[in-house]
mmCIF file of C-alpha atoms in Angstrom:
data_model
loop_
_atom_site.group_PDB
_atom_site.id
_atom_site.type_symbol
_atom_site.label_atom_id
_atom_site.label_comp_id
_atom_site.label_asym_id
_atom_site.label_seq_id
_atom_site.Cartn_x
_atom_site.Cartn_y
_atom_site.Cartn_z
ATOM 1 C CA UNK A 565 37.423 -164.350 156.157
ATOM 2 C CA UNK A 566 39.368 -161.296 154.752
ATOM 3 C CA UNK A 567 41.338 -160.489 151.657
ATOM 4 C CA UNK A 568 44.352 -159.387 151.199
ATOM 5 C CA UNK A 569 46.675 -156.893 148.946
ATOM 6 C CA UNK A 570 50.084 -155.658 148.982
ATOM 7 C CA UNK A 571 51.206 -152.843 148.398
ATOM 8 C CA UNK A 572 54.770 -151.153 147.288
ATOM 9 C CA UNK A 573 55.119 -147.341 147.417
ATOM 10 C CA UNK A 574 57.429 -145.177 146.016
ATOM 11 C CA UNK A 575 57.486 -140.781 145.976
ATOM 12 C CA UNK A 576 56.083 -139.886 142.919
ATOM 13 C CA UNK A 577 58.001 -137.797 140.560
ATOM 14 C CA UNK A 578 56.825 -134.567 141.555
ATOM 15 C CA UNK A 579 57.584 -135.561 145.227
ATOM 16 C CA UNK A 580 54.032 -134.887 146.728
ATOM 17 C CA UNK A 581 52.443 -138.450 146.385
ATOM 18 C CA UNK A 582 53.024 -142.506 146.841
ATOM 19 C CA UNK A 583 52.747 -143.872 143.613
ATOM 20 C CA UNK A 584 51.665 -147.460 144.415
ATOM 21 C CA UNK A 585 51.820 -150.883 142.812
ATOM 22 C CA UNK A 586 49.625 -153.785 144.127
ATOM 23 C CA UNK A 587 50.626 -157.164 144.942
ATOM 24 C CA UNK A 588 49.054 -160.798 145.142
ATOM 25 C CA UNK A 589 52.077 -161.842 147.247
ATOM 26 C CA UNK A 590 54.369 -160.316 149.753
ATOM 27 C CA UNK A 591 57.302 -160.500 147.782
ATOM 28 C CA UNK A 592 56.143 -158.124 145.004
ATOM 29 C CA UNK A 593 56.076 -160.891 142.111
ATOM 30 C CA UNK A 594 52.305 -161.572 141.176
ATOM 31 C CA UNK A 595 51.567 -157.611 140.298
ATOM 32 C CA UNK A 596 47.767 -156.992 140.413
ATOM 33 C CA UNK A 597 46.956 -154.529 137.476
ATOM 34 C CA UNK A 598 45.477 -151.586 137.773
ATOM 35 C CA UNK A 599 43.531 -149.986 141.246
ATOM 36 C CA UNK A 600 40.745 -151.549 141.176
ATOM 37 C CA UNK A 601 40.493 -154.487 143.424
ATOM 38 C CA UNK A 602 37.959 -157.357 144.113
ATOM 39 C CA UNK A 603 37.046 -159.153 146.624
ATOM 40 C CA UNK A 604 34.773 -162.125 147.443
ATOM 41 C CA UNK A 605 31.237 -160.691 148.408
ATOM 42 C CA UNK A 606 31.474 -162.411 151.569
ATOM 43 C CA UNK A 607 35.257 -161.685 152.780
ATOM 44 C CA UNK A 608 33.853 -159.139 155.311
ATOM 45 C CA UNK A 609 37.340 -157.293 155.432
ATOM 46 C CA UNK A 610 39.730 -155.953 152.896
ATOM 47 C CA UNK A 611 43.419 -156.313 154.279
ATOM 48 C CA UNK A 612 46.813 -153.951 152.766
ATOM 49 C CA UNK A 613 50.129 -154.809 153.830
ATOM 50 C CA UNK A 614 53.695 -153.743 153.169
ATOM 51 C CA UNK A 615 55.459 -155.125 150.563
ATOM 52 C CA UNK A 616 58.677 -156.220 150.896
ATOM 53 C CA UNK A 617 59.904 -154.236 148.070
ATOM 54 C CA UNK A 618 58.490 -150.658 149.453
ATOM 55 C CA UNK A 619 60.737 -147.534 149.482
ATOM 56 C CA UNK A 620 57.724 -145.965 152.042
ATOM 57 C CA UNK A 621 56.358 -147.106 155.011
ATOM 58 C CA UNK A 622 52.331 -147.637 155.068
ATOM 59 C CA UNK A 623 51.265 -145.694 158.133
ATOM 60 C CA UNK A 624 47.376 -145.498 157.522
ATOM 61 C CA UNK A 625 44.399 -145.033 155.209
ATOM 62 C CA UNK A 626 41.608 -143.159 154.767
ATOM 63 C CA UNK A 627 38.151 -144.446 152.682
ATOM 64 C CA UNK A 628 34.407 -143.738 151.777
ATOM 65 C CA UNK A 629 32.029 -145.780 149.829
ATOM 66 C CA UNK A 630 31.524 -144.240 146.689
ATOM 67 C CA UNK A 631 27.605 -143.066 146.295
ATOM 68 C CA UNK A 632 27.361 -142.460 149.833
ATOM 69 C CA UNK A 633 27.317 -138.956 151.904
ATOM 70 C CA UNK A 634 30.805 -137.409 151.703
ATOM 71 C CA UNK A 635 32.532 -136.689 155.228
ATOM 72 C CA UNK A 636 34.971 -137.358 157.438
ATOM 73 C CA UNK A 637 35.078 -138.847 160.603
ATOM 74 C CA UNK A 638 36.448 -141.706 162.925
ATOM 75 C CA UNK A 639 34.696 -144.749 161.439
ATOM 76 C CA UNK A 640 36.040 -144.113 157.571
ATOM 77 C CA UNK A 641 39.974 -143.710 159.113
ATOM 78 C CA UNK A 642 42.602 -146.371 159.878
ATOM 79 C CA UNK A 643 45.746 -146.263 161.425
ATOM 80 C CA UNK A 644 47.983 -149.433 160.556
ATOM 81 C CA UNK A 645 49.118 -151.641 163.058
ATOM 82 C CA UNK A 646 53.096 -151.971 164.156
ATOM 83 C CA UNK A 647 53.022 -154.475 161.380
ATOM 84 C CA UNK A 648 51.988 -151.821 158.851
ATOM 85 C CA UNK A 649 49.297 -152.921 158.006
ATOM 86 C CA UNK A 650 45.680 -151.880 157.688
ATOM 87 C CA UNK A 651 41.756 -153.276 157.743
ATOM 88 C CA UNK A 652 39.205 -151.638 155.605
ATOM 89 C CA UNK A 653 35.496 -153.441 156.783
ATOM 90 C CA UNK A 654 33.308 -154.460 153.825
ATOM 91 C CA UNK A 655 29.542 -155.636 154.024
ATOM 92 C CA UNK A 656 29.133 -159.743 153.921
ATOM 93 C CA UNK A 657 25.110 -159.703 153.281
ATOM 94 C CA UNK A 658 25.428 -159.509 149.855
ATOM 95 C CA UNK A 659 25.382 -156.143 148.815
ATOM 96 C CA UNK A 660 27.837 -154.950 146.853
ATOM 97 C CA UNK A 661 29.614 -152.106 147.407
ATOM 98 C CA UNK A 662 32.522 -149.842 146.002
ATOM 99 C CA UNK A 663 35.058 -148.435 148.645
ATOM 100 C CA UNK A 664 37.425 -145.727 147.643
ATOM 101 C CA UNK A 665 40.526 -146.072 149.400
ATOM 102 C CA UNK A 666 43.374 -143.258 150.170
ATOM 103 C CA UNK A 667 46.575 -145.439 151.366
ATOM 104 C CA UNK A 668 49.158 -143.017 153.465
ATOM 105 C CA UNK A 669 52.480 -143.271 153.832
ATOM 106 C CA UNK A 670 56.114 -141.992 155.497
ATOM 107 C CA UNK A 671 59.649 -141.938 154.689
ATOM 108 C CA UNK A 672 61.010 -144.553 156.575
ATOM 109 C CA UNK A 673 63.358 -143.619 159.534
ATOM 110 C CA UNK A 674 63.140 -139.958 160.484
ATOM 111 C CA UNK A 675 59.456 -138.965 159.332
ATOM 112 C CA UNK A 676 60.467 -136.186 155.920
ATOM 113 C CA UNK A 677 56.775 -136.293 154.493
ATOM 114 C CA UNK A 678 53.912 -137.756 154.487
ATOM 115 C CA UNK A 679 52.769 -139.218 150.708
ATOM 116 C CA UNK A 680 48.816 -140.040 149.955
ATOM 117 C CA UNK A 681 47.917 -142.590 147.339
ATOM 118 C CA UNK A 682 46.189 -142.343 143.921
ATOM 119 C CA UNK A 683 42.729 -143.852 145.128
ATOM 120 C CA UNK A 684 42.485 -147.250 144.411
ATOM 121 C CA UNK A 685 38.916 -148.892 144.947
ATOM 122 C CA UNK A 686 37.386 -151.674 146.263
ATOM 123 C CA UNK A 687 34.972 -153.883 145.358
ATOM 124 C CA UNK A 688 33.185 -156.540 146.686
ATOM 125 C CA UNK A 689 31.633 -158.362 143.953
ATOM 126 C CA UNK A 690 34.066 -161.861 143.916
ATOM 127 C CA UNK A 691 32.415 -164.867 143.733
ATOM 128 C CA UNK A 692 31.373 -166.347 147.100
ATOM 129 C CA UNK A 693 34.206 -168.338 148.923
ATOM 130 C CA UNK A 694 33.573 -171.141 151.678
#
């Protein structure tokens, strides 16, 4: 069971980041406020796809769980698939956790930049689902 978010980017105004507005649908018409997202304690993976309404193309994400020992290494980095989209794993035996998330991005086309998220978070404290 997984949960998913969408996710529309845009350059921010000083050009250097995504700026990034979360979804409940693909379409980009149930925004999700804020960047702090739940899940259900048992959904096992969090799931971010393109929006249709995206000016940037999702290429990959980064993530820790917050309170844990900082560093970097193959099992807290994602690549997205050729749908653009991405899989962050999440704990399912109960304990709940918060997941800081970097999102990256590219200019569509012929690669200009490449434009890191604000860091939304994770959390997987939903109620149960069957």
């Amino acid at each position: 069971m997984s949960n998913t978010f969408y996710v529309a980017a845009e350059i921010s105004s000083d050009g250097n980041f995504a700026d990034c507005t979360y979804y409940a649908d693909r379409e980009g018409t149930q925004p999700i406020e804020g960047s702090t997202l739940h899940i259900p304690r048992n959904a096992g993976v969090c799931i971010f796809e393109q929006a249709d309404t995206t000016s940037l193309l999702l290429i990959g994400a980064t993530f820790k769980t917050i309170g844990s020992v900082p560093g970097m290494n193959v099992s807290n980095f994602t690549p997205a698939d050729d749908e653009n989209v991405i899989s962050v794993a999440m704990p399912t035996n109960g304990t709940v956790i918060t997941k800081g998330i970097v999102l990256l991005f590219s200019t569509p086309g012929t690669v200009q930049n490449l434009y890191p998220s604000s860091d939304p978070q994770v959390l997987n404290d939903g109620p149960l689902t069957c």
